[in-house]
Amino acid sequence: MEKAWWKEAVVYQIYPRSFCDSNGDGIGDIQGIISKLDYIRDLGVDIIWLSPVYQSPNDDNGYDISDYQAIMDEFGTMEDFDELLIKAHDRGLKIIMDLVVNHTSDEHKWFAESRKGRDNPYRDFYIWAEGKNGMAPNNWGSWFGGPAWEYDEKTDMYYLHIFSKKQPDLNWDNEKVRTAVFDMMTWWLDKGIDGFRMDVISLISKVPGFPDGEKGEGLYGDLTPFCAHGPHVHEYLREMNERVLSKYDIMTVGEAACVTLEEAKKYAGYDRHELNTVFQFEHVEGVKGPLGKWTDEKLSLTQLKRIFKKWDEGMDGIGWNTLFWSNHDQPRAVSRFGDDSPKYRELSAKMLGTCLHMMRGTPYIYQGEELGMTNAGFERLEQYRDLESINAYREYVSGGRASHEEMIKYLKFISRDNARTPMQWEDAPNGGFTEGTPWIEVNGNYKEINAALETADTDSVYAYYKELIRLRHEMEIIVYGSFELLMEDSEEVFAYKREYEGKSLFVLCNFTKEEVICPEAFREGKLVIGNYKGEAKDVLRPYEAAVYIV
Ligand code: TEU
Ligand code: CA
């Protein structure tokens, strides 16, 4: 297997709006990030993935971009960005940028032109279609609720938006769109950034003719089969690779929404010349109820383990995996996969870190995960900010498909806002995130869970993550060793073996608050890291994680 820096790296994701506010307006910003670069360097990560910082009206917190070559006013200026890049590089940190090019904001100048008239030179930058009998061109529903088509009076046509109506989809079949996007990417790469995380890159090519989608209980048909991994997606990515990516020593990770193993091999296969890696979502989207993602049901541990096994085996020798428990779209890892009660929060957060960081693939840490930050627990709809959550609440509660109580219960478990509460820096008002009023409430537990406490404590979740990262940098077996799932049928223990150059690494994780039996044979050799003091031989204690090398 070929070695590569991005295979050996650990990535830290920053959601700028919620990271650190430098000027008291309640919104995180670039100067705030700069002030925390030492914190990030000290953790030991190699790469920062910066969620969008581009000019945006913030319908979807920056994932609706109105100017790709300008910085969002609330976040600062291009000078601030340049300073960030230099200061990150000075500290040995690379920066990969979010690239959101499936859609723009409806306030982007391309769209402003496009909607002016059917003959406008930018008309075909977007996807326009005629209505049918006074209705939308087809029955597709937006992923953010409501129809996927928006009527535009000016030209009496509809435009497609998979996400909100302020996020019109770009028309990648138009060569001019591709050239404009590739030029923009080149401009950023020439600035010296180190790669891209590509937002919903799997959706850029649509099946022509817009056939109706299948309808479940809801009002709208499913557009997914006609938009995910569409007819030209791989052709366009190869073109992107040839015209842009291949010219730089960078890393790319595609957010390949809806990706299957077979498709992932195409996006990220070593011989494909498309992307280095993709995010797959099976382990975080595993349970879908009648209301889609709105449920509080959890995957069983055996299901979860089989997903990781399938992806490791499936990509083995073919491409490289990514590893994550959470991001800005997912609930907090410890609340979802561990136990966020005071008794077990630290233990289970460390256990989850161990389980993920000892696997094969490039691990991602979402801001605050290294502190064991927990779900927001918002009880009132007014506390939510995320349009996906608010739209879903409205659609299902007013449509009579869920009660208020039920929907709040689901939001508390799965809403994206759980990940978006401000980073908890210290035991100061608003957790030290801002001196003003934060755009979204700070989690009430910031007095107990914050960076100041944890960086000073050698036994904290933070200190443990730091050690996990250090080990990955030190031990090639963690990066390049083979992976074999052990105890596959256990609903309690996630155990696996890594092998490399004659050595074996045993990783044992108890996902329950009970003591469970664990074969002593796995605990021979030397303890590399563990979340308990003192060793137990034939059992794993509640949420225990232990790693042995022989
Ligand atoms: O998310 C893509 C995506 O598939 C989302 O619908 C995701 O599944 C959902 O948010 C989970 O609840 C990306 C970004 O990560 C997200 O923040 C953006 O809102 C979205 O694209 C549109 O740009
Ligand atoms: Ca600010």
Coordinates of C-alpha atoms and ligand atoms in Angstrom, one line a residue:
M1 CA 0.0 0.0 0.0
E2 CA 1.3 3.5 -0.8
K3 CA 1.9 5.8 2.1
A4 CA 0.5 9.3 2.0
W5 CA 0.4 12.2 4.4
W6 CA -3.4 12.4 4.4
K7 CA -3.5 8.7 5.4
E8 CA -1.4 9.5 8.5
A9 CA -3.2 12.6 9.5
V10 CA -5.9 13.5 12.0
V11 CA -8.4 16.1 11.0
Y12 CA -10.1 18.6 13.3
Q13 CA -13.4 20.1 12.0
I14 CA -14.2 23.7 12.9
Y15 CA -17.7 25.1 12.5
P16 CA -16.7 28.8 12.6
R17 CA -20.0 30.2 13.7
S18 CA -19.8 28.2 17.0
F19 CA -16.0 28.1 17.6
C20 CA -14.9 31.4 19.1
D21 CA -16.2 34.9 18.9
S22 CA -13.5 37.6 19.0
N23 CA -15.6 40.8 18.9
G24 CA -18.6 40.2 21.1
D25 CA -21.3 40.0 18.4
G26 CA -22.2 36.5 19.4
I27 CA -20.9 34.9 16.2
G28 CA -17.7 32.9 16.0
D29 CA -15.2 34.4 13.5
I30 CA -11.8 34.0 11.9
Q31 CA -9.9 36.1 14.5
G32 CA -11.5 33.8 17.1
I33 CA -10.1 30.8 15.3
I34 CA -6.7 32.4 15.1
S35 CA -6.8 33.0 18.9
K36 CA -7.3 29.2 19.4
L37 CA -4.7 27.9 17.0
D38 CA -2.3 27.0 19.8
Y39 CA -5.1 25.0 21.4
I40 CA -5.6 23.0 18.2
R41 CA -1.8 22.5 17.6
D42 CA -1.4 21.3 21.2
L43 CA -4.1 18.7 20.6
G44 CA -1.7 17.3 18.0
V45 CA -4.0 17.2 14.9
D46 CA -2.5 17.8 11.5
I47 CA -5.3 19.3 9.4
I48 CA -8.2 21.7 10.1
W49 CA -11.3 21.3 8.0
L50 CA -13.0 24.7 8.0
S51 CA -16.7 24.7 7.4
P52 CA -17.7 27.5 5.0
V53 CA -16.4 30.9 5.7
Y54 CA -17.5 32.4 2.4
Q55 CA -19.9 35.3 1.9
S56 CA -23.4 34.0 2.6
P57 CA -26.8 35.2 3.6
N58 CA -26.8 32.4 6.2
D59 CA -30.0 30.7 5.3
D60 CA -28.0 27.4 6.0
N61 CA -25.1 28.9 8.0
G62 CA -22.7 29.4 5.2
Y63 CA -23.7 26.4 3.1
D64 CA -25.5 28.9 0.9
I65 CA -22.7 30.9 -0.7
S66 CA -23.3 34.2 -2.5
D67 CA -19.6 34.8 -3.3
Y68 CA -17.0 32.1 -3.3
Q69 CA -14.1 34.5 -3.3
A70 CA -15.1 36.7 -0.4
I71 CA -15.3 36.1 3.4
M72 CA -18.6 36.3 5.2
D73 CA -18.9 39.7 6.9
E74 CA -19.6 38.3 10.3
F75 CA -16.4 36.1 10.1
G76 CA -14.0 38.9 9.0
T77 CA -12.1 39.8 5.9
M78 CA -9.9 38.1 3.3
E79 CA -6.9 39.6 5.3
D80 CA -8.1 37.7 8.3
F81 CA -8.3 34.6 6.3
D82 CA -4.8 35.0 4.9
E83 CA -3.5 35.6 8.4
L84 CA -5.3 32.4 9.5
L85 CA -3.7 30.4 6.8
I86 CA -0.2 31.7 7.5
K87 CA -0.5 31.2 11.2
A88 CA -1.9 27.7 10.8
H89 CA 0.9 26.8 8.5
D90 CA 3.4 28.3 10.9
R91 CA 2.1 25.8 13.5
G92 CA 2.3 22.9 11.1
L93 CA -1.4 22.8 10.6
K94 CA -2.9 22.4 7.1
I95 CA -6.3 23.8 6.2
I96 CA -8.8 22.2 4.0
M97 CA -11.8 24.3 2.9
D98 CA -15.4 23.4 2.5
L99 CA -16.3 23.4 -1.2
V100 CA -20.1 23.9 -1.6
V101 CA -20.7 23.6 -5.4
N102 CA -23.8 21.5 -5.8
H103 CA -25.7 24.7 -5.2
T104 CA -25.1 28.4 -4.5
S105 CA -27.1 30.9 -2.6
D106 CA -30.0 32.5 -4.5
E107 CA -28.2 35.7 -3.7
H108 CA -25.1 34.7 -5.8
K109 CA -24.7 37.0 -8.8
W110 CA -24.9 34.0 -11.1
F111 CA -28.4 33.3 -9.9
A112 CA -29.4 36.9 -9.8
E113 CA -28.5 37.0 -13.5
S114 CA -30.0 33.6 -14.2
R115 CA -33.4 34.4 -13.0
K116 CA -33.6 37.6 -15.1
G117 CA -34.6 36.0 -18.3
R118 CA -34.7 32.9 -20.3
D119 CA -32.0 34.2 -22.6
N120 CA -29.7 35.5 -19.9
P121 CA -26.1 34.2 -20.4
Y122 CA -26.3 32.7 -16.9
R123 CA -29.7 31.0 -17.4
D124 CA -28.2 27.6 -17.8
F125 CA -26.0 27.9 -14.8
Y126 CA -29.0 26.6 -12.8
I127 CA -31.6 23.9 -13.4
W128 CA -34.8 25.4 -14.8
A129 CA -37.9 23.6 -15.9
E130 CA -41.4 24.3 -17.1
G131 CA -44.3 23.6 -14.8
K132 CA -46.8 20.9 -15.6
N133 CA -50.5 21.8 -15.5
G134 CA -49.8 24.8 -13.2
M135 CA -47.8 22.6 -10.9
A136 CA -44.1 21.9 -10.3
P137 CA -42.2 20.0 -13.0
N138 CA -42.4 16.8 -10.9
N139 CA -43.2 15.6 -7.4
W140 CA -39.7 15.8 -5.9
G141 CA -39.4 16.9 -2.2
S142 CA -36.5 19.0 -0.9
W143 CA -34.3 17.4 1.6
F144 CA -35.0 20.3 3.8
G145 CA -38.8 20.0 3.6
G146 CA -41.4 21.2 1.1
P147 CA -41.1 20.9 -2.7
A148 CA -37.7 20.8 -4.4
W149 CA -38.9 23.2 -7.1
E150 CA -39.5 26.9 -6.6
Y151 CA -41.7 28.9 -9.0
D152 CA -40.2 32.0 -10.4
E153 CA -42.7 34.5 -11.7
K154 CA -40.4 36.6 -13.8
T155 CA -39.9 33.8 -16.4
D156 CA -42.8 31.5 -15.4
M157 CA -40.5 28.6 -14.8
Y158 CA -39.3 26.6 -11.8
Y159 CA -35.8 26.1 -10.5
L160 CA -34.5 23.0 -8.7
H161 CA -33.2 23.2 -5.1
I162 CA -32.4 19.9 -3.3
F163 CA -31.9 21.9 -0.1
S164 CA -33.6 25.2 0.8
K165 CA -35.2 27.4 -1.8
K166 CA -32.3 29.8 -1.1
Q167 CA -29.9 27.1 -2.3
P168 CA -30.6 26.7 -6.1
D169 CA -28.7 23.7 -7.6
L170 CA -26.0 24.5 -10.1
N171 CA -26.2 22.9 -13.6
W172 CA -23.0 20.9 -13.9
D173 CA -24.0 19.7 -17.3
N174 CA -23.1 23.3 -18.4
E175 CA -19.4 23.4 -19.3
K176 CA -19.3 27.1 -18.2
V177 CA -20.3 26.1 -14.7
R178 CA -17.6 23.6 -14.4
T179 CA -15.0 26.0 -15.7
A180 CA -16.2 28.7 -13.3
V181 CA -16.0 26.3 -10.4
F182 CA -12.6 24.9 -11.4
D183 CA -11.2 28.5 -11.8
M184 CA -12.5 29.3 -8.3
M185 CA -10.9 26.2 -6.8
T186 CA -7.6 27.0 -8.5
W187 CA -7.8 30.5 -7.1
W188 CA -8.0 29.1 -3.5
L189 CA -5.4 26.5 -4.1
D190 CA -3.0 29.1 -5.4
K191 CA -3.5 30.9 -2.2
G192 CA -2.0 27.9 -0.5
I193 CA -4.9 26.0 1.0
D194 CA -4.3 22.3 1.5
G195 CA -7.4 20.7 0.0
F196 CA -11.2 20.5 0.0
R197 CA -14.0 18.8 1.8
M198 CA -16.7 18.7 -0.9
D199 CA -20.2 19.3 0.2
V200 CA -22.8 16.8 -1.3
I201 CA -20.5 16.2 -4.2
S202 CA -22.5 13.0 -5.0
L203 CA -25.5 15.1 -6.0
I204 CA -24.0 17.3 -8.8
S205 CA -25.3 15.2 -11.8
K206 CA -29.0 14.8 -12.2
V207 CA -30.9 12.3 -14.3
P208 CA -32.4 14.2 -17.3
G209 CA -36.1 14.4 -17.9
F210 CA -36.8 14.7 -14.1
P211 CA -39.0 11.6 -13.6
D212 CA -41.3 11.6 -10.6
G213 CA -39.9 10.0 -7.4
E214 CA -41.4 7.3 -5.3
K215 CA -43.8 8.6 -2.7
G216 CA -44.1 7.2 0.8
E217 CA -46.5 8.6 3.4
G218 CA -45.4 12.2 2.8
L219 CA -46.4 14.7 0.3
Y220 CA -43.4 14.5 -2.0
G221 CA -41.5 12.0 -4.1
D222 CA -37.9 11.0 -3.4
L223 CA -35.4 12.7 -5.6
T224 CA -32.5 10.7 -4.3
P225 CA -32.4 8.0 -7.1
F226 CA -32.2 10.7 -9.7
C227 CA -29.7 13.0 -8.1
A228 CA -27.3 10.8 -6.1
H229 CA -24.4 9.4 -8.1
G230 CA -26.1 10.7 -11.3
P231 CA -25.1 9.8 -14.8
H232 CA -22.0 12.1 -15.1
V233 CA -20.8 12.5 -11.6
H234 CA -17.6 10.5 -12.1
E235 CA -16.9 12.0 -15.4
Y236 CA -17.1 15.5 -13.8
L237 CA -14.9 14.6 -10.9
R238 CA -12.3 13.1 -13.2
E239 CA -12.4 16.4 -15.2
M240 CA -12.0 18.3 -11.9
N241 CA -9.1 16.1 -11.0
E242 CA -7.4 16.5 -14.3
R243 CA -8.0 20.3 -14.6
V244 CA -7.4 21.2 -10.9
L245 CA -6.7 18.7 -8.2
S246 CA -3.9 16.7 -9.8
K247 CA -1.8 19.9 -10.0
Y248 CA -1.4 20.2 -6.3
D249 CA -0.3 18.1 -3.3
I250 CA -3.6 18.3 -1.5
M251 CA -6.2 16.1 0.1
T252 CA -9.8 15.8 -0.9
V253 CA -12.7 14.3 0.9
G254 CA -16.1 14.1 -0.7
E255 CA -19.2 14.3 1.3
A256 CA -20.8 11.5 -0.7
A257 CA -24.3 11.6 0.6
C258 CA -26.1 8.3 0.0
V259 CA -22.9 6.6 -1.0
T260 CA -22.8 2.8 -1.2
L261 CA -19.6 0.8 -1.1
E262 CA -19.7 0.2 -4.8
E263 CA -20.0 3.9 -5.5
A264 CA -17.3 4.8 -2.9
K265 CA -14.9 2.6 -4.8
K266 CA -15.5 4.8 -7.8
Y267 CA -15.2 8.1 -6.0
A268 CA -12.1 7.2 -4.0
G269 CA -10.5 4.2 -5.8
Y270 CA -6.7 4.7 -6.0
D271 CA -6.8 4.1 -9.7
R272 CA -9.8 6.3 -10.4
H273 CA -8.3 9.8 -10.3
E274 CA -11.3 11.4 -8.7
L275 CA -11.1 12.0 -4.9
N276 CA -8.7 10.8 -2.2
T277 CA -11.5 9.8 0.2
V278 CA -15.2 10.1 0.8
F279 CA -17.4 10.3 3.9
Q280 CA -19.9 7.5 4.1
F281 CA -22.9 7.8 6.4
E282 CA -24.2 4.4 7.1
H283 CA -23.2 4.3 10.7
V284 CA -24.8 7.7 11.4
E285 CA -27.9 7.3 9.2
G286 CA -28.5 3.7 10.0
V287 CA -31.9 4.0 11.5
K288 CA -34.7 5.6 9.5
G289 CA -38.2 5.7 10.9
P290 CA -41.5 6.7 9.2
L291 CA -40.4 10.3 9.6
G292 CA -37.1 9.7 7.9
K293 CA -34.1 10.8 10.1
W294 CA -36.5 12.0 12.8
T295 CA -36.4 9.2 15.3
D296 CA -34.5 8.4 18.6
E297 CA -33.9 4.8 17.7
K298 CA -30.3 3.6 17.8
L299 CA -28.4 1.1 15.8
S300 CA -27.6 -2.1 17.7
L301 CA -23.9 -2.6 18.3
T302 CA -23.7 -5.6 16.0
Q303 CA -25.2 -3.5 13.2
L304 CA -22.7 -0.7 13.9
K305 CA -19.8 -3.0 13.9
R306 CA -20.8 -4.7 10.7
I307 CA -20.9 -1.3 9.0
F308 CA -17.3 -0.5 9.9
K309 CA -16.3 -4.0 9.0
K310 CA -18.0 -3.8 5.6
W311 CA -16.3 -0.5 4.8
D312 CA -12.9 -1.6 5.9
E313 CA -13.0 -4.9 4.0
G314 CA -14.7 -3.3 1.0
M315 CA -12.1 -0.6 0.6
D316 CA -9.1 -2.7 1.5
G317 CA -6.4 -2.2 -1.1
I318 CA -8.9 -0.2 -3.3
G319 CA -9.2 3.1 -1.5
W320 CA -8.9 4.8 1.9
N321 CA -11.6 5.3 4.5
T322 CA -12.5 8.2 6.7
L323 CA -13.6 7.7 10.3
F324 CA -15.9 10.0 12.3
W325 CA -18.6 9.8 15.0
S326 CA -20.0 13.3 14.4
N327 CA -19.8 16.5 12.5
H328 CA -21.9 19.7 12.3
D329 CA -24.9 17.8 10.9
Q330 CA -24.9 15.1 13.6
P331 CA -25.6 14.9 17.3
R332 CA -22.8 14.8 19.8
A333 CA -21.0 11.5 19.7
V334 CA -21.0 10.8 23.5
S335 CA -24.8 11.5 23.6
R336 CA -25.5 9.3 20.7
F337 CA -23.1 6.3 20.9
G338 CA -22.0 6.6 24.5
D339 CA -23.6 7.7 27.8
D340 CA -23.6 11.4 28.6
S341 CA -24.7 11.0 32.3
P342 CA -22.2 12.5 34.7
K343 CA -21.2 9.1 35.8
Y344 CA -20.2 7.7 32.5
R345 CA -19.6 10.7 30.2
E346 CA -15.8 10.8 30.4
L347 CA -15.4 7.1 30.3
S348 CA -17.7 6.6 27.4
A349 CA -16.3 9.5 25.5
K350 CA -12.8 8.1 25.9
M351 CA -14.0 4.7 24.9
L352 CA -15.6 6.1 21.7
G353 CA -12.4 7.9 20.9
T354 CA -10.4 4.7 21.3
C355 CA -12.8 2.7 19.2
L356 CA -12.6 5.2 16.3
H357 CA -9.0 6.3 16.5
M358 CA -7.5 2.8 16.5
M359 CA -9.2 1.9 13.3
R360 CA -7.9 2.1 9.8
G361 CA -8.8 5.3 8.0
T362 CA -8.3 9.0 8.5
P363 CA -10.0 10.1 11.7
Y364 CA -12.0 13.3 12.0
I365 CA -12.7 15.1 15.3
Y366 CA -15.6 17.5 15.4
Q367 CA -14.9 20.6 17.6
G368 CA -15.8 19.9 21.2
E369 CA -15.7 16.1 20.8
E370 CA -12.2 16.2 22.3
L371 CA -13.9 17.6 25.4
G372 CA -16.7 15.1 25.4
M373 CA -19.3 17.8 24.8
T374 CA -22.9 16.6 24.9
N375 CA -26.1 17.2 23.1
A376 CA -27.8 20.6 23.7
G377 CA -31.0 19.2 25.2
F378 CA -33.1 22.1 24.0
E379 CA -36.7 21.6 25.1
R380 CA -38.3 24.5 23.3
L381 CA -38.6 25.0 19.5
E382 CA -37.5 28.6 20.0
Q383 CA -34.1 27.4 21.1
Y384 CA -33.5 25.8 17.7
R385 CA -31.8 27.7 14.9
D386 CA -31.3 25.0 12.2
L387 CA -33.6 25.3 9.3
E388 CA -33.7 21.6 8.7
S389 CA -35.0 21.0 12.3
I390 CA -37.4 23.9 12.2
N391 CA -38.9 22.9 8.8
A392 CA -39.2 19.3 9.9
Y393 CA -41.0 20.3 13.1
R394 CA -43.5 22.5 11.2
E395 CA -44.1 19.9 8.4
Y396 CA -44.7 17.0 10.8
V397 CA -46.4 18.7 13.7
S398 CA -48.8 20.9 11.6
G399 CA -49.3 18.0 9.2
G400 CA -50.5 15.9 12.1
R401 CA -47.8 13.2 11.6
A402 CA -46.1 13.7 14.9
S403 CA -47.0 15.4 18.2
H404 CA -45.1 18.3 19.6
E405 CA -43.7 16.1 22.4
E406 CA -42.6 13.5 20.0
M407 CA -40.9 15.9 17.6
I408 CA -39.1 17.7 20.5
K409 CA -37.9 14.3 21.7
Y410 CA -36.5 13.6 18.2
L411 CA -34.9 17.0 17.9
K412 CA -33.2 16.6 21.3
F413 CA -31.7 13.4 20.0
I414 CA -30.8 14.0 16.4
S415 CA -31.1 17.7 15.5
R416 CA -28.0 19.3 13.9
D417 CA -28.1 22.1 16.5
N418 CA -26.8 19.6 19.1
A419 CA -23.5 19.9 17.4
R420 CA -23.8 23.6 16.9
T421 CA -23.9 25.0 20.4
P422 CA -20.9 27.1 21.1
M423 CA -17.5 25.6 21.9
Q424 CA -17.1 25.5 25.7
W425 CA -13.8 27.2 26.5
E426 CA -14.0 28.0 30.2
D427 CA -16.1 28.5 33.2
A428 CA -17.1 32.1 32.3
P429 CA -20.4 33.5 31.0
N430 CA -21.3 31.7 27.7
G431 CA -18.5 29.3 28.3
G432 CA -16.0 31.9 27.2
F433 CA -17.3 31.7 23.6
T434 CA -18.5 35.3 23.4
E435 CA -18.8 38.4 25.5
G436 CA -22.1 39.2 23.8
T437 CA -25.2 37.1 23.3
P438 CA -24.4 33.9 21.4
W439 CA -26.4 33.2 18.2
I440 CA -27.4 29.9 19.7
E441 CA -27.5 29.1 23.4
V442 CA -24.5 27.6 25.1
N443 CA -25.0 24.2 26.7
G444 CA -25.7 24.6 30.4
N445 CA -23.0 22.2 31.4
Y446 CA -20.1 24.5 30.4
K447 CA -19.0 24.9 34.0
E448 CA -18.2 21.2 34.2
I449 CA -17.2 20.6 30.6
N450 CA -14.7 23.1 29.2
A451 CA -11.3 23.4 27.6
A452 CA -9.7 25.3 30.4
L453 CA -10.5 22.5 32.9
E454 CA -9.6 19.7 30.5
T455 CA -6.3 21.1 29.3
A456 CA -5.2 21.4 32.9
D457 CA -6.3 17.8 33.8
T458 CA -4.1 14.9 32.7
D459 CA -7.0 12.6 33.1
S460 CA -9.5 14.5 30.9
V461 CA -11.2 13.5 27.7
Y462 CA -9.0 16.1 26.0
A463 CA -5.8 14.6 27.4
Y464 CA -6.9 11.2 26.3
Y465 CA -7.6 12.4 22.8
K466 CA -4.2 14.0 22.7
E467 CA -2.7 10.6 23.6
L468 CA -4.8 8.8 20.9
I469 CA -3.5 11.2 18.3
R470 CA 0.1 11.0 19.5
L471 CA -0.1 7.2 19.3
R472 CA -1.3 7.3 15.7
H473 CA 1.6 9.5 14.8
E474 CA 4.0 7.2 16.5
M475 CA 2.8 3.7 15.6
E476 CA 2.5 2.8 11.9
I477 CA 0.3 -0.2 12.9
I478 CA -2.5 2.2 13.7
V479 CA -2.3 3.8 10.3
Y480 CA -1.4 1.0 8.0
G481 CA -2.2 -2.2 9.9
S482 CA -4.9 -4.6 8.6
F483 CA -8.2 -4.7 10.4
E484 CA -10.1 -7.7 11.7
L485 CA -13.3 -7.5 13.6
L486 CA -13.4 -9.8 16.7
M487 CA -16.5 -10.9 18.7
E488 CA -18.7 -10.0 15.8
D489 CA -21.9 -11.2 17.5
S490 CA -21.4 -9.4 20.8
E491 CA -23.9 -6.7 21.5
E492 CA -21.6 -5.4 24.3
V493 CA -18.1 -5.4 23.0
F494 CA -16.6 -3.7 20.0
A495 CA -13.3 -5.5 19.6
Y496 CA -10.8 -5.7 16.7
K497 CA -7.3 -6.7 15.8
R498 CA -4.9 -4.7 13.7
E499 CA -1.8 -6.4 12.3
Y500 CA 1.4 -5.0 10.8
E501 CA 4.9 -6.2 10.3
G502 CA 4.5 -9.1 12.6
K503 CA 2.8 -7.2 15.4
S504 CA -0.8 -7.3 16.6
L505 CA -2.8 -4.6 18.2
F506 CA -6.0 -5.6 20.1
V507 CA -8.6 -2.9 20.6
L508 CA -11.3 -3.7 23.2
C509 CA -14.2 -1.4 23.8
N510 CA -17.2 -2.0 26.1
F511 CA -20.2 -0.1 24.8
T512 CA -22.3 -0.8 28.0
K513 CA -22.4 0.2 31.6
E514 CA -22.2 -3.4 32.7
E515 CA -19.1 -5.5 33.3
V516 CA -18.7 -7.9 30.4
I517 CA -16.6 -10.9 29.8
C518 CA -13.8 -10.5 27.4
P519 CA -11.3 -13.3 26.3
E520 CA -8.1 -13.1 28.2
A521 CA -6.3 -14.0 25.0
F522 CA -7.0 -10.5 23.7
R523 CA -5.3 -8.9 26.7
E524 CA -1.9 -10.3 26.4
G525 CA 1.0 -8.1 25.6
K526 CA 1.5 -4.5 26.7
L527 CA -1.2 -2.0 27.4
V528 CA -0.9 0.9 24.9
I529 CA -3.7 3.0 26.2
G530 CA -6.8 2.5 28.3
N531 CA -9.4 4.6 30.1
Y532 CA -9.2 2.9 33.5
K533 CA -6.4 2.9 36.0
G534 CA -5.1 -0.6 36.7
E535 CA -5.8 -3.6 34.5
A536 CA -8.6 -6.2 34.7
K537 CA -7.9 -9.4 32.9
D538 CA -11.0 -11.4 31.9
V539 CA -13.6 -8.6 32.0
L540 CA -14.1 -5.2 30.6
R541 CA -15.4 -2.7 33.1
P542 CA -18.3 -0.2 32.3
Y543 CA -17.4 1.6 29.1
E544 CA -13.8 0.4 29.4
A545 CA -11.5 0.7 26.4
A546 CA -8.1 -1.0 26.4
V547 CA -5.5 -1.4 23.6
Y548 CA -2.8 -4.1 23.8
I549 CA 0.1 -4.7 21.5
V550 CA 1.9 -8.1 21.1
Ligands
TEU1 O1 -25.1 18.1 4.1 C1 -25.6 17.2 3.2 C2 -26.7 16.4 3.6 O2 -26.8 15.3 3.0 C3 -27.6 16.8 4.7 O3 -28.9 16.7 4.2 C4 -27.4 16.0 5.8 O4 -27.7 14.6 5.5 C5 -28.3 16.5 6.9 O5 -27.9 17.7 7.2 C6 -28.2 15.6 8.0 O6 -29.3 16.0 8.9 C7 -24.3 19.1 3.6 C8 -23.8 19.9 4.8 O7 -23.0 19.2 5.6 C9 -25.0 20.5 5.5 O8 -24.6 21.2 6.6 C10 -25.7 21.4 4.5 O9 -26.9 21.9 5.1 C11 -26.1 20.7 3.2 O10 -25.0 19.9 2.7 C12 -26.4 21.6 2.2 O11 -25.3 22.4 1.8
CA2 CA -17.8 37.7 16.0

